[in-house]
Amino acid sequence: MIDQAMTFLDWFGVVVFATTGSLAAARKRMDLFGFILLGTATGIGGGTIRDTVLGATPVFWITSPEYLLACVAVSSAVFFLAHIPQSREALLLRVDALGLALFAVLGADRTLAMAGGPVAAVAMGIVTATFGGVVRDVLSGESPGILSREVYASAALAGASMFVLLHEGGAGREIAVIVGFSAAAAIRFGALHWGWSLPRYGARGADRANEVVSS
Amino acid sequence: MIDQAMTFLDWFGVVVFATTGSLAAARKRMDLFGFILLGTATGIGGGTIRDTVLGATPVFWITSPEYLLACVAVSSAVFFLAHIPQSREALLLRVDALGLALFAVLGADRTLAMAGGPVAAVAMGIVTATFGGVVRDVLSGESPGILSREVYASAALAGASMFVLLHEGGAGREIAVIVGFSAAAAIRFGALHWGWSLPRYGARGADRANEVVSS
Amino acid sequence: MIDQAMTFLDWFGVVVFATTGSLAAARKRMDLFGFILLGTATGIGGGTIRDTVLGATPVFWITSPEYLLACVAVSSAVFFLAHIPQSREALLLRVDALGLALFAVLGADRTLAMAGGPVAAVAMGIVTATFGGVVRDVLSGESPGILSREVYASAALAGASMFVLLHEGGAGREIAVIVGFSAAAAIRFGALHWGWSLPRYGARGADRANEVVSS
């Protein structure tokens, strides 16, 4: 039951990131093949680095090529439908938040299943959740958003940590998945809606004084 | 016989991409070591990601370091000879087209040999063909050309698909290699010569209307 | 004894690169989490690609998560202390030089230990030494410095070559490590101090003539 649900979530995450990749292609006014390439790279990027680093090779899309076909289908659909949403930018950010939350939990879960410890599982959750977006940004010639945006990777950190804590603490895997996913998604949606951000370096007195001196 | 030919083609692909990497170094007026580093990274980049993702590790240049030495030799030669061609830019594009076509077929072939299916083989052909160029562009600080150029990765798609279709359909491996390579090379050369491109997103009526409204 | 020393050096290299990553975060005025993410990615980036390409998976930080915790601690410390040094830029360059020299030797050593040959060991020394910095530059949206700076990767080449020569030539591993590290560090410090650089492509007569003609 839970394994089927995890497989469904995995599919959902791939489809969601394939959508954000092809929405980025829409913003750059690429051709159909650019949509497919960027959508697929974004959809499978996080899982590819996860499997490679864990040594779970050949990676998942070699043994389960239906993930590739799903990315192609989704990206093609976006090519013909992306003009419909009122605001592509807002849609992209919201869809991306779902993928971030899903892959944070799934990356941590896969690492625990392969006998990685809790710290490695949290780190891998963050990597899996953010790497697809890094690939998307680099391939489309944008500066990677992962470090410059409002609360982003820290939402993945929170979700993955919550999942690992509950999972290792003996709560069922179902509950750990639901709470971890909800925590990450809620934090990222909150950040998008209310513009949450952490205090930046250099907003402190000492540094401001330095700036006055050096200017 | 065919295995020897495949090994020769593999060498040819590495040398060809080492050449495009070092021609990019010439455009950036790097020093000799920059030529070697960029030439080698471009020459072995596609094969490295192919082997890593397939789990064929240690990757090919650990077990066959003569590939590294060939890249060093080619890049050094380019450092001393790159001023000879009339147009470095045109040469780079044509040499790159050969490498693209070669690695599209070789990446697909290697994947089939490691028991990957046809869809995964085509995807890996595209990855192998384009990743060396992505590494070259990222390291030399250029926006990756893979998605912004005229018909490029789609030529790799066509060549890899043709190879896989013929190979799986029972035509000999020789014929599949020749036809796949020729298809990819012909499409890419045609695109360079006649400026072929696929219709871009946003060239349609609905979107143009949106632009008028939003401007 | 030497194995303990190597482990210490490995730790030192990770800490040193975590410092350069978080100093780069300071320059970009990121938040605490950006420091941690960029510091950790820079600290473990070189070793991750080394282990992945060698097939030594799961990579080191999955089995030894204390490396991750050390990166988090160092990056957090930099967040609160980075305003102290007089010149962050100069500090970053010097700390980076130490990491470069350490990882050049350690990457080559690990490759020899996994039965790679001398050429592959030198190449892997360069990759391990430079890749953390490439990850740092790409994630922080900077053009990778590896190819555009004064003598940089060539210092790693010199150190890794010296180590491999001495090691394969029968000098003890201790001596090989010390000489290799010192050579790489001395060259890079010299380059920083006296502005050493190799002659660039296009500084030769023929090309200058071309420029005159074309302008």
XYZ file of C-alpha atoms in Angstrom:
645
model
C 0.000 0.000 0.000
C 2.568 2.547 1.137
C 4.962 1.336 -1.561
C 2.328 1.942 -4.197
C 1.693 5.364 -2.735
C 5.456 6.136 -2.788
C 5.658 5.090 -6.436
C 2.700 7.347 -7.200
C 4.387 10.262 -5.390
C 7.606 9.596 -7.286
C 5.706 9.800 -10.568
C 3.947 12.921 -9.407
C 7.281 14.563 -8.545
C 8.785 13.742 -11.937
C 5.710 15.077 -13.746
C 5.678 18.229 -11.633
C 9.321 19.019 -12.353
C 8.887 18.171 -16.044
C 6.178 20.851 -15.970
C 8.430 23.468 -14.379
C 11.189 22.657 -16.881
C 8.887 23.110 -19.834
C 7.358 26.270 -18.353
C 10.918 27.629 -18.204
C 11.241 26.647 -21.873
C 8.059 28.621 -22.578
C 9.566 31.715 -20.962
C 12.597 31.337 -23.226
C 10.346 30.725 -26.272
C 12.094 27.489 -27.196
C 10.928 25.007 -29.829
C 9.038 21.767 -29.051
C 12.245 19.813 -28.708
C 13.664 22.375 -26.281
C 10.538 21.913 -24.152
C 11.014 18.135 -24.163
C 14.714 18.309 -23.391
C 14.444 20.884 -20.619
C 11.294 19.271 -19.192
C 12.875 15.816 -19.129
C 16.208 17.008 -17.698
C 14.377 18.846 -14.918
C 12.028 15.914 -14.250
C 14.732 13.278 -13.917
C 17.698 15.449 -12.826
C 17.206 15.183 -9.075
C 16.622 11.428 -9.119
C 19.596 10.887 -11.442
C 22.066 12.553 -9.078
C 20.439 10.769 -6.109
C 20.852 7.324 -7.684
C 24.351 8.085 -8.993
C 25.660 9.305 -5.649
C 24.016 6.400 -3.789
C 25.448 3.937 -6.313
C 21.961 2.700 -7.299
C 23.007 2.337 -10.946
C 21.892 2.007 -13.658
C 19.770 4.974 -12.562
C 15.990 4.665 -12.376
C 15.147 5.898 -15.870
C 17.369 3.289 -17.536
C 15.445 0.477 -15.890
C 12.072 2.297 -15.952
C 12.032 4.241 -19.237
C 8.335 5.020 -18.784
C 9.519 7.995 -16.690
C 11.161 9.379 -19.833
C 7.989 8.882 -21.864
C 5.957 10.655 -19.184
C 8.343 13.638 -19.278
C 8.064 13.797 -23.066
C 4.270 13.687 -22.881
C 4.040 16.358 -20.178
C 6.509 18.692 -21.907
C 4.688 18.355 -25.219
C 1.379 19.109 -23.535
C 2.875 22.237 -21.961
C 4.127 23.366 -25.380
C 0.542 23.454 -26.653
C -1.179 24.629 -23.463
C 1.252 26.998 -21.716
C -0.491 30.072 -23.096
C -3.641 29.240 -21.097
C -2.665 30.057 -17.483
C -3.062 33.715 -16.574
C 0.408 33.879 -15.054
C 3.008 31.324 -16.064
C 5.461 32.681 -13.510
C 3.128 32.199 -10.550
C 2.109 28.751 -11.768
C 5.724 27.693 -12.187
C 6.593 28.736 -8.636
C 3.636 26.866 -7.136
C 4.170 23.681 -9.131
C 7.863 23.836 -8.285
C 6.995 24.041 -4.560
C 5.071 20.748 -4.803
C 7.977 19.033 -6.524
C 10.419 20.417 -3.957
C 8.356 19.008 -1.073
C 7.838 15.621 -2.741
C 11.465 15.010 -3.694
C 12.754 16.171 -0.292
C 10.815 13.327 1.331
C 11.429 10.769 -1.437
C 15.185 11.414 -1.569
C 15.465 10.975 2.195
C 13.326 7.827 2.089
C 15.448 6.235 -0.650
C 18.635 6.977 1.279
C 17.327 5.394 4.494
C 16.232 2.359 2.449
C 19.794 2.002 1.150
C 21.177 1.964 4.701
C 22.275 5.603 4.774
C 22.015 7.305 8.167
C 19.700 10.179 9.135
C 22.133 13.036 8.377
C 22.923 11.656 4.920
C 19.194 11.129 4.323
C 18.401 14.785 5.042
C 21.267 15.956 2.828
C 20.112 13.685 0.007
C 16.547 14.963 0.410
C 17.799 18.503 -0.207
C 19.953 17.402 -3.160
C 17.132 15.442 -4.805
C 14.672 18.274 -4.279
C 16.875 21.040 -5.643
C 19.109 19.468 -8.296
C 16.435 19.196 -10.979
C 15.942 22.946 -10.683
C 19.689 23.586 -10.812
C 19.915 21.564 -14.043
C 16.957 23.516 -15.440
C 18.543 26.868 -14.570
C 22.010 25.991 -15.895
C 20.709 24.517 -19.172
C 18.405 27.462 -19.800
C 21.241 29.896 -19.074
C 19.775 31.366 -15.894
C 21.645 31.942 -12.663
C 20.639 29.080 -10.306
C 17.742 30.303 -8.167
C 18.397 27.824 -5.362
C 20.540 30.224 -3.312
C 19.132 33.600 -4.196
C 15.408 33.073 -3.574
C 13.299 33.432 -0.477
C 13.133 30.348 1.780
C 13.622 27.565 -0.756
C 16.146 24.839 -0.019
C 15.464 25.392 3.683
C 11.880 24.219 3.045
C 13.374 20.987 1.690
C 15.606 20.813 4.766
C 12.604 21.165 7.072
C 10.534 18.554 5.228
C 13.342 16.015 4.965
C 14.276 16.494 8.649
C 10.664 16.076 9.763
C 10.351 12.901 7.693
C 13.600 11.424 9.034
C 12.793 12.322 12.639
C 9.359 10.690 12.505
C 10.571 7.696 10.505
C 13.530 6.988 12.773
C 11.445 7.813 15.830
C 9.072 4.959 15.070
C 6.078 6.778 13.599
C 4.815 4.889 10.556
C 6.300 5.595 7.126
C 2.890 6.869 5.966
C 2.707 9.488 8.694
C 6.339 10.489 8.206
C 5.739 11.013 4.472
C 2.578 13.032 4.973
C 3.996 15.271 7.708
C 7.356 15.757 5.925
C 5.707 16.633 2.623
C 3.162 18.955 4.263
C 5.840 20.761 6.266
C 8.023 21.437 3.220
C 5.098 22.471 1.025
C 3.571 24.716 3.722
C 6.864 26.503 4.363
C 7.546 27.081 0.673
C 3.987 28.245 -0.043
C 4.169 30.524 2.969
C 7.444 31.955 1.720
C 5.927 32.587 -1.715
C 2.785 34.153 -0.259
C 4.208 36.293 2.519
C 7.725 36.762 1.134
C 9.421 35.059 4.070
C 13.182 35.222 4.072
C 16.004 34.599 6.513
C 18.223 37.497 7.610
C 20.996 37.998 5.098
C 24.664 38.335 5.876
C 25.733 41.936 6.090
C 22.446 43.244 7.460
C 24.220 43.589 10.791
C 25.669 46.690 12.362
C 29.366 45.862 12.112
C 29.152 45.298 8.432
C 27.068 48.335 7.730
C 29.696 50.379 9.542
C 32.360 48.847 7.301
C 30.414 49.871 4.267
C 30.185 53.439 5.444
C 33.927 53.461 6.047
C 34.793 51.910 2.712
C 32.485 54.101 0.661
C 35.641 -6.139 -37.163
C 32.644 -4.049 -36.105
C 34.029 -3.860 -32.564
C 37.285 -2.476 -33.914
C 35.329 0.003 -36.000
C 33.296 1.057 -32.944
C 36.477 1.592 -30.950
C 37.842 3.697 -33.799
C 34.646 5.768 -33.880
C 34.811 6.223 -30.113
C 38.349 7.554 -30.450
C 37.302 9.776 -33.318
C 34.447 11.214 -31.219
C 36.733 11.975 -28.286
C 39.294 13.650 -30.547
C 36.623 15.657 -32.323
C 35.161 16.999 -29.079
C 38.645 17.686 -27.691
C 39.092 19.842 -30.793
C 35.870 21.800 -30.225
C 36.790 22.312 -26.564
C 40.193 23.708 -27.439
C 38.770 25.855 -30.251
C 36.487 27.360 -27.601
C 39.621 27.971 -25.513
C 41.142 29.773 -28.514
C 38.129 32.060 -28.739
C 38.614 32.904 -25.066
C 42.392 33.366 -25.576
C 43.275 30.954 -22.789
C 46.766 29.648 -22.002
C 48.044 26.200 -23.080
C 46.805 24.587 -19.912
C 43.356 26.072 -20.413
C 43.295 24.522 -23.879
C 44.221 21.128 -22.422
C 41.724 21.318 -19.590
C 38.802 22.515 -21.685
C 39.693 20.169 -24.576
C 39.925 17.154 -22.290
C 36.766 17.968 -20.326
C 34.826 18.348 -23.566
C 36.350 15.204 -25.093
C 35.567 12.914 -22.179
C 32.552 14.721 -20.651
C 29.820 12.922 -22.587
C 31.322 9.470 -22.036
C 31.898 10.177 -18.357
C 28.258 10.971 -17.661
C 27.192 7.987 -19.826
C 29.344 5.539 -17.858
C 28.454 7.082 -14.487
C 24.701 6.970 -15.084
C 24.886 3.417 -16.496
C 27.023 2.329 -13.528
C 29.909 1.285 -15.790
C 32.478 2.513 -13.258
C 35.337 3.201 -13.001
C 34.558 5.254 -16.115
C 36.358 4.558 -19.387
C 39.238 7.015 -18.983
C 40.314 5.510 -15.641
C 40.800 2.110 -17.226
C 41.945 3.480 -20.622
C 44.044 6.572 -19.812
C 45.238 6.767 -23.417
C 42.029 8.729 -24.087
C 43.340 11.415 -21.723
C 46.694 11.498 -23.486
C 44.978 11.844 -26.861
C 42.959 14.810 -25.558
C 46.131 16.459 -24.257
C 47.882 15.946 -27.600
C 44.964 17.257 -29.660
C 44.430 20.302 -27.431
C 48.133 21.170 -27.535
C 48.153 20.878 -31.321
C 45.169 23.210 -31.530
C 46.995 25.740 -29.313
C 49.756 26.001 -31.904
C 47.643 25.629 -35.057
C 44.308 27.285 -34.322
C 45.321 30.487 -36.088
C 45.503 28.631 -39.433
C 41.833 28.003 -40.314
C 40.151 30.929 -42.023
C 37.161 30.787 -39.725
C 37.485 29.121 -36.372
C 33.790 29.558 -35.661
C 32.659 27.712 -38.791
C 35.214 24.965 -38.238
C 34.121 24.510 -34.628
C 30.481 24.113 -35.650
C 31.289 21.521 -38.328
C 33.624 19.469 -36.158
C 31.075 19.618 -33.352
C 28.416 18.223 -35.720
C 30.567 15.150 -36.393
C 31.072 14.545 -32.667
C 27.361 14.982 -32.026
C 26.463 12.358 -34.635
C 29.133 9.899 -33.458
C 28.302 10.050 -29.763
C 24.541 9.858 -30.372
C 25.066 6.432 -31.964
C 27.803 5.279 -29.576
C 25.869 6.277 -26.440
C 22.804 4.364 -27.652
C 24.932 1.351 -28.597
C 26.609 1.204 -25.186
C 23.229 1.396 -23.436
C 21.766 -1.462 -25.481
C 24.917 -3.485 -24.746
C 24.335 -2.976 -21.019
C 20.782 -4.322 -21.313
C 19.046 -0.946 -21.376
C 15.877 -0.776 -23.477
C 15.340 1.232 -26.693
C 13.862 4.353 -25.048
C 16.707 4.571 -22.527
C 19.199 3.997 -25.365
C 17.869 6.947 -27.365
C 17.910 9.178 -24.268
C 21.467 8.144 -23.458
C 22.497 8.818 -27.056
C 21.271 12.405 -26.685
C 22.953 12.799 -23.283
C 26.288 11.411 -24.501
C 26.194 13.560 -27.630
C 25.367 16.824 -25.905
C 26.919 16.675 -22.428
C 30.502 17.276 -23.548
C 29.312 20.519 -25.131
C 27.394 21.496 -21.994
C 30.547 20.981 -19.902
C 32.531 23.060 -22.406
C 29.994 25.899 -22.323
C 29.640 25.949 -18.517
C 33.413 25.811 -17.878
C 34.147 28.537 -20.407
C 31.409 30.715 -18.935
C 29.073 30.635 -21.926
C 25.344 30.028 -21.832
C 24.825 26.368 -22.890
C 24.125 26.337 -26.624
C 22.291 23.009 -26.551
C 18.848 24.564 -26.216
C 19.237 27.867 -27.985
C 20.721 26.794 -31.322
C 19.115 25.681 -34.554
C 18.279 21.957 -34.765
C 20.977 20.492 -32.534
C 19.972 17.940 -29.912
C 17.132 16.906 -32.210
C 19.765 15.750 -34.716
C 21.136 13.497 -31.983
C 17.599 12.285 -31.280
C 17.075 11.413 -34.947
C 20.415 9.601 -35.246
C 20.028 7.640 -32.024
C 16.434 6.686 -32.885
C 17.416 5.520 -36.359
C 20.249 3.432 -34.905
C 18.022 1.854 -32.247
C 15.201 1.129 -34.702
C 17.520 -0.611 -37.180
C 19.484 -2.415 -34.470
C 16.402 -3.717 -32.664
C 14.681 -4.406 -35.981
C 17.358 -6.911 -36.957
C 19.461 -4.936 -39.416
C 23.155 -5.538 -38.731
C 24.974 -3.344 -36.182
C 27.198 -2.034 -39.005
C 24.240 -0.788 -41.026
C 22.553 0.661 -37.928
C 25.716 2.582 -37.031
C 26.234 3.930 -40.543
C 22.624 5.001 -41.057
C 22.269 6.465 -37.541
C 25.484 8.443 -37.824
C 24.675 9.673 -41.338
C 21.177 10.749 -40.351
C 22.375 12.784 -37.370
C 25.268 14.350 -39.282
C 23.123 15.168 -42.335
C 20.436 16.830 -40.233
C 22.927 18.900 -38.274
C 24.903 19.937 -41.360
C 21.648 20.819 -43.102
C 20.619 22.923 -40.118
C 23.966 24.735 -40.177
C 23.858 25.288 -43.937
C 20.248 26.233 -44.454
C 19.485 27.550 -40.970
C 16.784 24.967 -40.274
C 14.884 25.454 -37.078
C 11.692 24.174 -35.487
C 8.816 26.585 -34.818
C 9.355 28.306 -31.495
C 6.832 28.645 -28.745
C 5.040 31.932 -28.886
C 5.133 32.294 -32.653
C 1.430 31.489 -32.575
C -1.508 33.852 -32.765
C -2.835 33.522 -29.226
C 0.458 34.440 -27.694
C 1.117 37.308 -30.001
C -2.273 38.680 -28.998
C -1.263 38.398 -25.335
C 1.819 40.385 -25.995
C -0.127 43.178 -27.586
C -2.427 43.238 -24.569
C 0.370 43.171 -22.028
C 2.528 45.777 -23.697
C 50.242 6.559 10.955
C 50.196 7.749 7.363
C 46.562 6.621 7.012
C 45.638 8.717 10.034
C 47.518 11.643 8.530
C 45.700 11.182 5.208
C 42.348 11.158 6.974
C 43.345 14.345 8.779
C 44.337 15.969 5.475
C 41.054 14.887 3.908
C 39.180 16.561 6.758
C 41.333 19.629 6.439
C 40.599 19.847 2.698
C 36.846 19.557 3.227
C 36.923 22.232 5.955
C 39.059 24.530 3.817
C 36.721 24.305 0.833
C 33.662 24.689 3.075
C 35.306 27.945 4.160
C 35.823 29.197 0.608
C 32.224 28.282 -0.262
C 30.843 30.216 2.672
C 33.169 33.171 2.019
C 31.682 33.262 -1.491
C 28.250 33.273 0.197
C 29.404 36.256 2.274
C 30.363 38.141 -0.879
C 26.866 37.492 -2.234
C 25.300 38.459 1.136
C 23.298 35.230 1.397
C 21.358 34.060 4.434
C 22.654 31.482 6.962
C 21.185 28.618 5.007
C 22.827 29.842 1.802
C 26.164 29.813 3.621
C 25.566 26.228 4.761
C 24.424 25.022 1.364
C 27.203 26.683 -0.612
C 29.835 25.791 1.985
C 28.789 22.150 2.077
C 28.492 21.805 -1.717
C 31.983 23.278 -2.136
C 33.437 21.168 0.669
C 32.160 17.834 -0.595
C 31.841 18.590 -4.337
C 35.315 17.468 -5.405
C 35.206 14.247 -3.399
C 31.701 13.463 -4.625
C 32.687 13.571 -8.294
C 35.882 11.628 -7.491
C 33.988 8.805 -5.764
C 31.215 8.763 -8.375
C 33.577 8.562 -11.347
C 35.728 5.916 -9.614
C 32.614 3.914 -8.718
C 33.355 4.155 -4.978
C 29.646 4.478 -4.146
C 27.815 5.275 -1.977
C 30.094 8.329 -1.899
C 32.075 9.180 1.231
C 29.575 11.539 2.875
C 26.800 8.907 2.819
C 28.918 6.502 4.842
C 30.695 9.229 6.881
C 28.038 11.908 7.503
C 30.326 13.658 9.996
C 31.824 15.416 6.957
C 28.427 17.017 6.367
C 28.183 18.124 9.983
C 31.672 19.636 9.821
C 30.691 21.630 6.709
C 27.570 22.890 8.453
C 29.584 23.934 11.523
C 32.290 25.702 9.474
C 29.789 27.518 7.255
C 27.793 28.685 10.272
C 30.965 29.941 11.947
C 31.879 31.885 8.802
C 28.396 33.457 8.767
C 29.061 34.997 12.177
C 32.782 35.739 11.770
C 33.332 36.649 8.114
C 33.265 40.373 8.859
C 36.456 40.073 10.936
C 39.188 39.517 8.309
C 40.499 42.710 6.735
C 40.161 41.341 3.243
C 37.761 38.497 2.577
C 38.886 38.247 -1.041
C 42.562 37.727 -0.184
C 41.684 35.241 2.542
C 39.438 33.268 0.208
C 42.190 32.983 -2.403
C 44.766 31.775 0.114
C 42.481 29.253 1.804
C 41.413 28.025 -1.634
C 45.076 27.458 -2.549
C 45.496 25.130 0.435
C 42.412 23.131 -0.525
C 43.581 22.929 -4.132
C 46.958 21.500 -3.102
C 45.438 19.036 -0.605
C 42.793 17.613 -2.904
C 45.194 17.334 -5.851
C 47.288 14.902 -3.810
C 44.363 13.152 -2.119
C 42.456 12.614 -5.377
C 45.542 11.088 -7.008
C 46.194 8.913 -3.940
C 42.634 7.565 -3.877
C 42.811 6.715 -7.583
C 46.092 4.800 -7.216
C 44.560 2.951 -4.248
C 41.666 1.867 -6.468
C 44.065 0.434 -9.049
C 43.920 3.370 -11.453
C 47.154 4.083 -13.353
C 49.402 7.166 -13.015
C 47.812 9.198 -15.837
C 44.303 8.639 -14.489
C 45.569 9.492 -10.979
C 46.928 12.867 -12.116
C 43.711 13.647 -13.993
C 41.617 12.710 -10.963
C 43.836 14.867 -8.746
C 43.022 17.872 -10.930
C 39.301 17.007 -11.010
C 39.082 16.553 -7.229
C 41.010 19.758 -6.597
C 38.988 21.961 -8.941
C 35.466 20.559 -9.006
C 34.415 21.878 -5.597
C 35.274 25.362 -6.847
C 33.369 24.815 -10.090
C 30.268 23.790 -8.094
C 30.695 26.883 -5.894
C 30.984 29.190 -8.905
C 28.050 27.677 -10.808
C 25.719 27.633 -7.783
C 26.586 31.208 -6.838
C 26.045 32.346 -10.432
C 29.669 33.259 -11.154
C 31.606 32.330 -14.267
C 33.854 29.368 -13.264
C 37.247 30.794 -12.311
C 39.130 27.568 -12.991
C 40.074 28.532 -16.560
C 40.333 32.281 -16.384
C 42.667 32.792 -13.408
C 46.424 32.932 -13.146
C 48.150 29.548 -12.752
C 45.445 27.563 -10.950
C 44.587 24.093 -12.212
C 48.168 23.800 -13.432
C 49.274 24.012 -9.787
C 47.071 20.975 -9.127
C 48.625 19.273 -12.162
C 52.114 19.900 -10.834
C 51.290 18.680 -7.328
C 49.452 15.559 -8.462
C 52.225 14.712 -10.961
C 54.935 15.127 -8.331
C 53.000 12.912 -5.918
C 52.419 10.193 -8.520
C 56.032 10.267 -9.743
C 57.450 9.899 -6.239
C 54.844 7.344 -5.165
C 55.291 5.142 -8.261
C 59.034 5.715 -8.155
C 59.289 4.055 -4.763
C 59.652 7.044 -2.444
C 57.472 6.559 0.617
C 53.832 7.684 0.552
C 54.626 10.235 3.308
C 57.321 11.919 1.244
C 55.181 11.827 -1.901
C 52.308 13.500 -0.058
C 54.492 16.192 1.486
C 56.357 17.042 -1.722
C 53.222 16.928 -3.891
C 51.245 19.132 -1.521
C 54.122 21.594 -1.092
C 54.711 21.858 -4.835
C 51.070 22.617 -5.603
C 50.725 25.081 -2.716
C 54.008 26.864 -3.520
C 53.103 27.288 -7.185
C 49.640 28.596 -6.422
C 50.869 30.967 -3.690
C 53.612 32.156 -6.015
C 51.054 32.787 -8.737
C 48.891 34.777 -6.314
C 51.835 36.771 -4.995
C 53.753 37.505 -8.158
C 50.868 37.229 -10.630
C 52.424 34.351 -12.556
C 50.603 33.338 -15.672
C 51.250 31.230 -18.745
C 51.378 32.880 -22.161
C 47.870 33.171 -23.544
C 46.775 32.118 -26.971
C 46.813 35.029 -29.384
C 49.724 36.852 -27.759
C 51.820 35.725 -30.716
C 52.787 37.635 -33.787
C 50.654 35.859 -36.351
C 47.518 36.434 -34.436
C 48.287 40.012 -33.610
C 48.751 40.590 -37.308
C 45.344 39.069 -37.943
C 43.830 41.428 -35.467
C 45.353 44.412 -37.169
C 44.012 43.192 -40.509
C 40.532 42.498 -39.180
C 40.173 45.727 -37.278
